[in-house]
mmCIF file of C-alpha atoms in Angstrom:
data_model
loop_
_atom_site.group_PDB
_atom_site.id
_atom_site.type_symbol
_atom_site.label_atom_id
_atom_site.label_comp_id
_atom_site.label_asym_id
_atom_site.label_seq_id
_atom_site.Cartn_x
_atom_site.Cartn_y
_atom_site.Cartn_z
ATOM 1 C CA MET U 1 -71.852 113.889 66.730
ATOM 2 C CA PRO U 2 -72.506 111.512 63.808
ATOM 3 C CA GLU U 3 -72.687 112.843 60.226
ATOM 4 C CA PRO U 4 -76.087 114.396 59.382
ATOM 5 C CA ILE U 5 -78.542 112.149 57.513
ATOM 6 C CA ARG U 6 -80.599 113.488 54.601
ATOM 7 C CA VAL U 7 -84.326 112.973 55.088
ATOM 8 C CA LEU U 8 -86.865 113.859 52.407
ATOM 9 C CA VAL U 9 -90.561 114.447 53.086
ATOM 10 C CA THR U 10 -92.779 114.872 50.009
ATOM 11 C CA GLY U 11 -96.163 116.579 50.133
ATOM 12 C CA ALA U 12 -94.362 118.735 52.668
ATOM 13 C CA ALA U 13 -96.895 121.583 52.571
ATOM 14 C CA GLY U 14 -99.737 119.186 53.441
ATOM 15 C CA GLN U 15 -101.372 118.465 56.780
ATOM 16 C CA ILE U 16 -99.720 115.091 57.535
ATOM 17 C CA ALA U 17 -96.290 116.638 56.978
ATOM 18 C CA TYR U 18 -97.239 119.556 59.214
ATOM 19 C CA SER U 19 -97.806 117.074 62.057
ATOM 20 C CA LEU U 20 -94.721 115.018 61.122
ATOM 21 C CA LEU U 21 -91.858 117.455 60.558
ATOM 22 C CA TYR U 22 -91.473 118.631 64.153
ATOM 23 C CA SER U 23 -91.108 115.041 65.413
ATOM 24 C CA ILE U 24 -88.425 114.282 62.820
ATOM 25 C CA GLY U 25 -86.592 117.497 63.674
ATOM 26 C CA ASN U 26 -86.677 117.133 67.460
ATOM 27 C CA GLY U 27 -84.903 113.770 67.606
ATOM 28 C CA SER U 28 -87.834 111.538 68.507
ATOM 29 C CA VAL U 29 -87.448 109.441 65.321
ATOM 30 C CA PHE U 30 -83.707 109.067 64.666
ATOM 31 C CA GLY U 31 -82.464 109.682 68.204
ATOM 32 C CA LYS U 32 -81.327 112.703 70.209
ATOM 33 C CA ASP U 33 -77.764 112.676 68.858
ATOM 34 C CA GLN U 34 -78.491 112.301 65.121
ATOM 35 C CA PRO U 35 -78.219 115.572 63.147
ATOM 36 C CA ILE U 36 -80.591 115.899 60.193
ATOM 37 C CA ILE U 37 -80.735 117.707 56.884
ATOM 38 C CA LEU U 38 -84.454 117.955 56.180
ATOM 39 C CA VAL U 39 -85.555 118.226 52.563
ATOM 40 C CA LEU U 40 -89.112 119.356 51.821
ATOM 41 C CA LEU U 41 -90.631 118.706 48.398
ATOM 42 C CA ASP U 42 -93.973 119.838 47.067
ATOM 43 C CA ILE U 43 -95.521 120.935 43.787
ATOM 44 C CA THR U 44 -94.823 124.439 42.484
ATOM 45 C CA PRO U 45 -98.257 125.942 43.394
ATOM 46 C CA MET U 46 -97.597 124.969 47.055
ATOM 47 C CA MET U 47 -94.236 126.743 47.357
ATOM 48 C CA GLY U 48 -95.751 129.765 49.123
ATOM 49 C CA VAL U 49 -97.245 127.539 51.818
ATOM 50 C CA LEU U 50 -93.981 125.561 52.001
ATOM 51 C CA ASP U 51 -92.102 128.790 52.732
ATOM 52 C CA GLY U 52 -94.338 129.230 55.775
ATOM 53 C CA VAL U 53 -93.512 125.688 56.941
ATOM 54 C CA LEU U 54 -89.807 126.429 56.421
ATOM 55 C CA MET U 55 -90.097 129.589 58.546
ATOM 56 C CA GLU U 56 -91.803 127.652 61.330
ATOM 57 C CA LEU U 57 -89.142 124.948 61.321
ATOM 58 C CA GLN U 58 -86.500 127.666 61.592
ATOM 59 C CA ASP U 59 -88.475 129.249 64.441
ATOM 60 C CA CYS U 60 -88.588 125.926 66.319
ATOM 61 C CA ALA U 61 -84.805 126.425 66.770
ATOM 62 C CA LEU U 62 -84.200 122.670 66.802
ATOM 63 C CA PRO U 63 -80.536 121.893 67.561
ATOM 64 C CA LEU U 64 -80.497 118.687 65.460
ATOM 65 C CA LEU U 65 -81.734 120.401 62.296
ATOM 66 C CA LYS U 66 -78.533 121.260 60.448
ATOM 67 C CA ASP U 67 -80.338 122.500 57.360
ATOM 68 C CA VAL U 68 -83.838 122.680 55.908
ATOM 69 C CA ILE U 69 -84.233 122.777 52.138
ATOM 70 C CA ALA U 70 -87.614 123.564 50.558
ATOM 71 C CA THR U 71 -87.868 122.788 46.853
ATOM 72 C CA ASP U 72 -90.144 121.850 43.953
ATOM 73 C CA LYS U 73 -87.255 120.277 41.996
ATOM 74 C CA GLU U 74 -86.708 116.514 42.080
ATOM 75 C CA GLU U 75 -82.988 116.717 41.332
ATOM 76 C CA VAL U 76 -82.566 118.795 44.511
ATOM 77 C CA ALA U 77 -85.012 116.800 46.643
ATOM 78 C CA PHE U 78 -83.790 113.264 45.913
ATOM 79 C CA LYS U 79 -80.040 113.904 45.940
ATOM 80 C CA ASP U 80 -77.971 111.628 48.248
ATOM 81 C CA LEU U 81 -80.957 110.666 50.402
ATOM 82 C CA ASP U 82 -80.725 108.349 53.394
ATOM 83 C CA ILE U 83 -84.505 108.298 54.008
ATOM 84 C CA ALA U 84 -87.403 109.216 51.716
ATOM 85 C CA VAL U 85 -90.865 109.615 53.223
ATOM 86 C CA LEU U 86 -93.274 109.821 50.293
ATOM 87 C CA VAL U 87 -96.380 111.419 51.781
ATOM 88 C CA GLY U 88 -97.541 113.429 48.777
ATOM 89 C CA SER U 89 -100.041 111.790 46.429
ATOM 90 C CA MET U 90 -103.104 112.653 44.423
ATOM 91 C CA PRO U 91 -106.077 112.573 46.832
ATOM 92 C CA ARG U 92 -109.340 110.991 45.780
ATOM 93 C CA ARG U 93 -111.830 113.596 44.644
ATOM 94 C CA ASP U 94 -115.613 113.328 44.717
ATOM 95 C CA GLY U 95 -116.916 111.064 41.974
ATOM 96 C CA MET U 96 -113.423 109.787 41.161
ATOM 97 C CA GLU U 97 -113.113 106.099 40.321
ATOM 98 C CA ARG U 98 -110.372 104.152 42.138
ATOM 99 C CA LYS U 99 -108.914 103.407 38.684
ATOM 100 C CA ASP U 100 -108.502 107.133 37.929
ATOM 101 C CA LEU U 101 -106.881 107.603 41.324
ATOM 102 C CA LEU U 102 -104.473 104.737 40.579
ATOM 103 C CA LYS U 103 -103.562 106.196 37.194
ATOM 104 C CA ALA U 104 -102.780 109.651 38.593
ATOM 105 C CA ASN U 105 -100.649 108.116 41.327
ATOM 106 C CA VAL U 106 -98.804 105.696 39.051
ATOM 107 C CA ASN U 107 -97.492 108.762 37.211
ATOM 108 C CA ILE U 108 -96.376 110.447 40.446
ATOM 109 C CA PHE U 109 -94.679 107.378 41.917
ATOM 110 C CA LYS U 110 -93.111 106.318 38.635
ATOM 111 C CA THR U 111 -91.465 109.754 38.458
ATOM 112 C CA GLN U 112 -90.380 109.660 42.094
ATOM 113 C CA GLY U 113 -89.059 106.099 41.748
ATOM 114 C CA ALA U 114 -87.010 107.206 38.743
ATOM 115 C CA ALA U 115 -85.702 110.192 40.759
ATOM 116 C CA LEU U 116 -84.671 107.851 43.618
ATOM 117 C CA GLU U 117 -82.917 105.643 41.071
ATOM 118 C CA LYS U 118 -81.066 108.603 39.571
ATOM 119 C CA TYR U 119 -80.155 110.747 42.592
ATOM 120 C CA ALA U 120 -80.546 108.924 45.939
ATOM 121 C CA LYS U 121 -78.086 106.639 47.730
ATOM 122 C CA LYS U 122 -78.619 102.967 46.853
ATOM 123 C CA SER U 123 -78.999 102.320 50.583
ATOM 124 C CA VAL U 124 -81.938 104.741 50.872
ATOM 125 C CA LYS U 125 -84.930 103.569 52.922
ATOM 126 C CA VAL U 126 -88.195 104.523 51.235
ATOM 127 C CA ILE U 127 -91.458 104.765 53.184
ATOM 128 C CA VAL U 128 -94.636 105.318 51.165
ATOM 129 C CA VAL U 129 -97.611 106.940 52.883
ATOM 130 C CA GLY U 130 -99.562 108.500 49.997
ATOM 131 C CA ASN U 131 -102.557 106.372 48.990
ATOM 132 C CA PRO U 132 -103.135 103.854 47.522
ATOM 133 C CA ALA U 133 -99.946 103.272 49.541
ATOM 134 C CA ASN U 134 -99.227 99.600 48.778
ATOM 135 C CA THR U 135 -99.490 99.928 45.020
ATOM 136 C CA ASN U 136 -97.779 103.346 44.988
ATOM 137 C CA CYS U 137 -94.889 101.716 46.855
ATOM 138 C CA LEU U 138 -94.695 98.845 44.351
ATOM 139 C CA THR U 139 -94.730 101.363 41.482
ATOM 140 C CA ALA U 140 -91.866 103.369 43.020
ATOM 141 C CA SER U 141 -89.844 100.202 43.651
ATOM 142 C CA LYS U 142 -90.306 98.941 40.079
ATOM 143 C CA SER U 143 -89.195 102.364 38.817
ATOM 144 C CA ALA U 144 -85.960 102.162 40.866
ATOM 145 C CA PRO U 145 -84.555 98.745 39.881
ATOM 146 C CA SER U 146 -81.073 99.292 41.327
ATOM 147 C CA ILE U 147 -82.386 100.028 44.844
ATOM 148 C CA PRO U 148 -83.127 96.751 46.699
ATOM 149 C CA LYS U 149 -86.863 95.927 46.889
ATOM 150 C CA GLU U 150 -86.421 95.349 50.626
ATOM 151 C CA ASN U 151 -85.631 99.075 51.058
ATOM 152 C CA PHE U 152 -89.228 99.950 50.173
ATOM 153 C CA SER U 153 -92.074 99.720 52.676
ATOM 154 C CA CYS U 154 -95.500 101.280 53.027
ATOM 155 C CA LEU U 155 -97.387 102.498 56.048
ATOM 156 C CA THR U 156 -99.899 100.156 57.686
ATOM 157 C CA ARG U 157 -98.716 101.142 61.155
ATOM 158 C CA LEU U 158 -101.645 103.537 61.513
ATOM 159 C CA ASP U 159 -104.026 100.583 61.093
ATOM 160 C CA HIS U 160 -101.834 98.574 63.490
ATOM 161 C CA ASN U 161 -102.009 101.345 66.102
ATOM 162 C CA ARG U 162 -105.768 101.690 65.585
ATOM 163 C CA ALA U 163 -106.211 97.957 66.226
ATOM 164 C CA LYS U 164 -104.031 98.117 69.351
ATOM 165 C CA ALA U 165 -105.986 101.076 70.684
ATOM 166 C CA GLN U 166 -109.383 99.430 70.123
ATOM 167 C CA ILE U 167 -108.307 96.348 72.115
ATOM 168 C CA ALA U 168 -106.781 98.500 74.879
ATOM 169 C CA ILE U 169 -109.938 100.632 75.215
ATOM 170 C CA LYS U 170 -112.159 97.540 75.324
ATOM 171 C CA LEU U 171 -110.031 95.986 78.102
ATOM 172 C CA GLY U 172 -109.401 99.210 80.022
ATOM 173 C CA VAL U 173 -105.596 99.009 79.671
ATOM 174 C CA THR U 174 -103.117 101.288 77.868
ATOM 175 C CA SER U 175 -102.153 100.454 74.294
ATOM 176 C CA ASP U 176 -98.642 99.733 75.548
ATOM 177 C CA ASP U 177 -100.069 96.642 77.274
ATOM 178 C CA VAL U 178 -101.200 95.213 73.908
ATOM 179 C CA LYS U 179 -98.703 93.695 71.481
ATOM 180 C CA ASN U 180 -98.469 91.617 68.307
ATOM 181 C CA VAL U 181 -101.665 92.648 66.574
ATOM 182 C CA ILE U 182 -101.303 92.157 62.812
ATOM 183 C CA ILE U 183 -102.581 94.049 59.803
ATOM 184 C CA TRP U 184 -102.589 91.765 56.763
ATOM 185 C CA GLY U 185 -102.785 93.044 53.189
ATOM 186 C CA ASN U 186 -103.796 96.360 51.712
ATOM 187 C CA HIS U 187 -104.072 99.725 53.447
ATOM 188 C CA SER U 188 -107.700 99.889 52.353
ATOM 189 C CA SER U 189 -111.043 98.716 53.693
ATOM 190 C CA THR U 190 -110.128 95.106 52.721
ATOM 191 C CA GLN U 191 -107.233 95.024 55.217
ATOM 192 C CA TYR U 192 -107.495 92.292 57.829
ATOM 193 C CA PRO U 193 -106.780 93.325 61.441
ATOM 194 C CA ASP U 194 -105.897 90.034 63.159
ATOM 195 C CA VAL U 195 -105.555 89.538 66.929
ATOM 196 C CA ASN U 196 -105.276 85.729 66.946
ATOM 197 C CA HIS U 197 -101.613 86.074 67.927
ATOM 198 C CA ALA U 198 -101.907 89.246 69.994
ATOM 199 C CA LYS U 199 -101.149 89.373 73.701
ATOM 200 C CA VAL U 200 -102.315 91.699 76.434
ATOM 201 C CA LYS U 201 -100.843 92.347 79.859
ATOM 202 C CA LEU U 202 -103.519 91.998 82.561
ATOM 203 C CA GLN U 203 -102.645 92.102 86.265
ATOM 204 C CA GLY U 204 -98.975 91.694 85.363
ATOM 205 C CA LYS U 205 -99.632 88.552 83.297
ATOM 206 C CA GLU U 206 -99.537 88.207 79.499
ATOM 207 C CA ILE U 207 -102.502 86.411 77.976
ATOM 208 C CA GLY U 208 -104.012 86.038 74.501
ATOM 209 C CA VAL U 209 -106.453 88.751 73.436
ATOM 210 C CA TYR U 210 -109.202 86.235 72.557
ATOM 211 C CA GLU U 211 -108.868 84.697 76.015
ATOM 212 C CA ALA U 212 -108.791 88.102 77.733
ATOM 213 C CA LEU U 213 -111.824 89.528 75.924
ATOM 214 C CA LYS U 214 -114.052 86.432 75.771
ATOM 215 C CA ASP U 215 -116.060 88.192 73.056
ATOM 216 C CA ASP U 216 -115.402 86.404 69.767
ATOM 217 C CA SER U 217 -118.331 87.984 67.952
ATOM 218 C CA TRP U 218 -116.978 91.510 68.622
ATOM 219 C CA LEU U 219 -113.443 90.473 67.593
ATOM 220 C CA LYS U 220 -114.687 88.878 64.366
ATOM 221 C CA GLY U 221 -117.169 91.631 63.583
ATOM 222 C CA GLU U 222 -117.279 95.172 64.909
ATOM 223 C CA PHE U 223 -113.583 95.289 65.860
ATOM 224 C CA ILE U 224 -112.520 94.470 62.291
ATOM 225 C CA THR U 225 -114.915 96.914 60.608
ATOM 226 C CA THR U 226 -114.028 99.694 63.082
ATOM 227 C CA VAL U 227 -110.327 99.415 62.198
ATOM 228 C CA GLN U 228 -111.015 99.006 58.465
ATOM 229 C CA GLN U 229 -113.227 102.109 58.345
ATOM 230 C CA ARG U 230 -111.532 104.286 60.941
ATOM 231 C CA GLY U 231 -110.025 106.655 58.367
ATOM 232 C CA ALA U 232 -113.452 107.374 56.898
ATOM 233 C CA ALA U 233 -114.895 107.871 60.408
ATOM 234 C CA VAL U 234 -112.235 110.502 61.186
ATOM 235 C CA ILE U 235 -112.943 112.340 57.915
ATOM 236 C CA LYS U 236 -116.681 112.307 58.667
ATOM 237 C CA ALA U 237 -116.131 113.757 62.141
ATOM 238 C CA ARG U 238 -113.310 116.168 61.417
ATOM 239 C CA LYS U 239 -113.981 117.018 57.765
ATOM 240 C CA LEU U 240 -110.244 116.372 57.312
ATOM 241 C CA SER U 241 -108.273 113.148 57.061
ATOM 242 C CA SER U 242 -106.296 111.792 60.005
ATOM 243 C CA ALA U 243 -103.018 113.720 60.205
ATOM 244 C CA MET U 244 -101.867 113.629 63.833
ATOM 245 C CA SER U 245 -102.317 109.844 64.123
ATOM 246 C CA ALA U 246 -100.841 109.267 60.645
ATOM 247 C CA ALA U 247 -97.758 111.316 61.543
ATOM 248 C CA LYS U 248 -97.359 109.395 64.815
ATOM 249 C CA ALA U 249 -97.585 106.084 62.901
ATOM 250 C CA ILE U 250 -94.967 107.249 60.367
ATOM 251 C CA CYS U 251 -92.630 108.076 63.263
ATOM 252 C CA ASP U 252 -93.224 104.635 64.819
ATOM 253 C CA HIS U 253 -92.601 102.912 61.469
ATOM 254 C CA ILE U 254 -89.344 104.763 60.745
ATOM 255 C CA ARG U 255 -88.062 104.518 64.326
ATOM 256 C CA ASP U 256 -88.517 100.741 64.210
ATOM 257 C CA ILE U 257 -86.634 100.532 60.905
ATOM 258 C CA TRP U 258 -83.848 102.643 62.408
ATOM 259 C CA PHE U 259 -83.563 101.047 65.871
ATOM 260 C CA GLY U 260 -85.258 97.649 65.444
ATOM 261 C CA THR U 261 -88.268 96.062 67.145
ATOM 262 C CA PRO U 262 -88.237 95.025 70.820
ATOM 263 C CA GLU U 263 -87.481 91.364 71.595
ATOM 264 C CA GLY U 264 -90.626 89.224 71.334
ATOM 265 C CA GLU U 265 -92.627 91.872 69.492
ATOM 266 C CA PHE U 266 -93.609 92.294 65.881
ATOM 267 C CA VAL U 267 -95.170 95.196 63.984
ATOM 268 C CA SER U 268 -97.103 95.546 60.728
ATOM 269 C CA MET U 269 -95.732 97.091 57.552
ATOM 270 C CA GLY U 270 -96.322 96.728 53.847
ATOM 271 C CA VAL U 271 -93.314 94.937 52.334
ATOM 272 C CA ILE U 272 -92.565 92.885 49.216
ATOM 273 C CA SER U 273 -94.273 89.495 49.514
ATOM 274 C CA ASP U 274 -91.588 87.426 47.716
ATOM 275 C CA GLY U 275 -90.962 84.055 49.364
ATOM 276 C CA ASN U 276 -93.488 84.463 52.225
ATOM 277 C CA SER U 277 -94.894 81.311 53.834
ATOM 278 C CA TYR U 278 -98.518 82.525 54.049
ATOM 279 C CA GLY U 279 -99.651 81.738 50.517
ATOM 280 C CA VAL U 280 -99.665 85.401 49.493
ATOM 281 C CA PRO U 281 -98.631 85.702 45.807
ATOM 282 C CA ASP U 282 -95.098 87.006 45.147
ATOM 283 C CA ASP U 283 -94.448 90.530 43.857
ATOM 284 C CA LEU U 284 -97.168 92.225 45.885
ATOM 285 C CA LEU U 285 -96.592 94.987 48.413
ATOM 286 C CA TYR U 286 -98.573 93.366 51.240
ATOM 287 C CA SER U 287 -98.731 94.138 54.947
ATOM 288 C CA PHE U 288 -97.194 91.390 57.099
ATOM 289 C CA PRO U 289 -96.059 91.026 60.701
ATOM 290 C CA VAL U 290 -92.322 91.804 60.715
ATOM 291 C CA THR U 291 -89.423 91.988 63.123
ATOM 292 C CA ILE U 292 -86.574 94.396 62.403
ATOM 293 C CA LYS U 293 -82.889 94.145 63.262
ATOM 294 C CA ASN U 294 -79.912 96.092 61.847
ATOM 295 C CA LYS U 295 -82.325 98.159 59.698
ATOM 296 C CA THR U 296 -83.504 94.950 57.971
ATOM 297 C CA TRP U 297 -87.043 93.561 58.265
ATOM 298 C CA LYS U 298 -87.986 89.922 58.309
ATOM 299 C CA ILE U 299 -91.507 88.501 57.932
ATOM 300 C CA VAL U 300 -92.552 86.577 61.057
ATOM 301 C CA GLU U 301 -92.957 83.006 59.805
ATOM 302 C CA GLY U 302 -94.895 80.020 61.047
ATOM 303 C CA LEU U 303 -97.932 81.678 62.658
ATOM 304 C CA PRO U 304 -100.903 79.296 62.434
ATOM 305 C CA ILE U 305 -103.658 80.684 60.188
ATOM 306 C CA ASN U 306 -107.267 79.582 60.760
ATOM 307 C CA ASP U 307 -109.934 79.400 58.048
ATOM 308 C CA PHE U 308 -111.497 82.738 59.075
ATOM 309 C CA SER U 309 -108.115 84.484 58.699
ATOM 310 C CA ARG U 310 -107.269 82.657 55.467
ATOM 311 C CA GLU U 311 -110.387 83.962 53.757
ATOM 312 C CA LYS U 312 -109.759 87.553 54.895
ATOM 313 C CA MET U 313 -106.070 87.382 53.856
ATOM 314 C CA ASP U 314 -107.057 86.126 50.396
ATOM 315 C CA ILE U 315 -109.669 88.870 49.851
ATOM 316 C CA THR U 316 -107.124 91.636 50.444
ATOM 317 C CA ALA U 317 -104.481 89.828 48.323
ATOM 318 C CA LYS U 318 -106.981 89.669 45.468
ATOM 319 C CA GLU U 319 -107.602 93.422 45.683
ATOM 320 C CA LEU U 320 -103.848 94.096 45.654
ATOM 321 C CA THR U 321 -103.378 91.805 42.637
ATOM 322 C CA GLU U 322 -106.079 93.739 40.769
ATOM 323 C CA GLU U 323 -104.518 97.095 41.722
ATOM 324 C CA LYS U 324 -101.107 95.874 40.615
ATOM 325 C CA THR U 325 -102.457 94.698 37.227
ATOM 326 C CA THR U 326 -104.074 98.098 36.634
ATOM 327 C CA ALA U 327 -100.943 99.950 37.778
ATOM 328 C CA LEU U 328 -98.670 97.878 35.518
ATOM 329 C CA GLU U 329 -100.919 98.608 32.520
ATOM 330 C CA PHE U 330 -100.572 102.341 33.216
ATOM 331 C CA LEU U 331 -96.816 101.952 33.860
ATOM 332 C CA SER U 332 -96.167 100.272 30.519
ATOM 333 C CA SER U 333 -98.285 102.796 28.607
ATOM 334 C CA ALA U 334 -96.883 105.831 30.446
#
């Protein structure tokens, strides 16, 4: 058996974590032979609930779980980490401006970035889920200067999976038959779900999604808005935000970092934009198509971008630039 890895989940008493922790513990993320020390962090008022989660994890009797540690202390939570999954964030409340939300989260992710810097391994992989995820991820990275920027990524895999599923449903295939959809930009309603380079398997043959669907107006209209606004649609229907699908996407994202992407396939994740060939400004945490090998991601280069895509990619970059400016103001005054 390999040495156990230390995996932190923050916001561990929340509903996304509740859907996520079992999958991490049962081997479906890091493999069936990888023992895990699972560290659960939440704020002090949630410790009672977290004790219940701890009991349930014990009661799952998972052979790969070598230890489960529940804590509200950062020096305990961030020590010697191999993986940090930062799910906890300040949720948007009724009547709250996006700026107020950003400010509250800058404080959280500045503190957590500093804790990663101080206590975690320098090789730690950090996955940010808590919203606004892209800018929270950038804040954490800037607060942990000795951990490589490339070790930080944020979740846009849920949007990626949503886009895949919409195409699959429309064509009457399974989502496994659809590959290489792209989410560009921010995990917000300005994100751009792009299927110009996506392929679908029909009758054993791979063809382009545009060619397969022959419905450009749906692909350029309703498809995009459905994916952009899916989170809000789930909240409206369920009165709770998407947790099961978010947890599944987190597992997909981490598993791909750990084991790599299949040959000929790329996935979407928010990564640092430095040196990209798509005209996205440097120093943004922007969702790109990536391939992953040896736990290292690489932006897929050289995809042709049409005018329709260019405009959508620029809109979401502009929003991220504005968020970053606001976040940096708060960071320097904090």
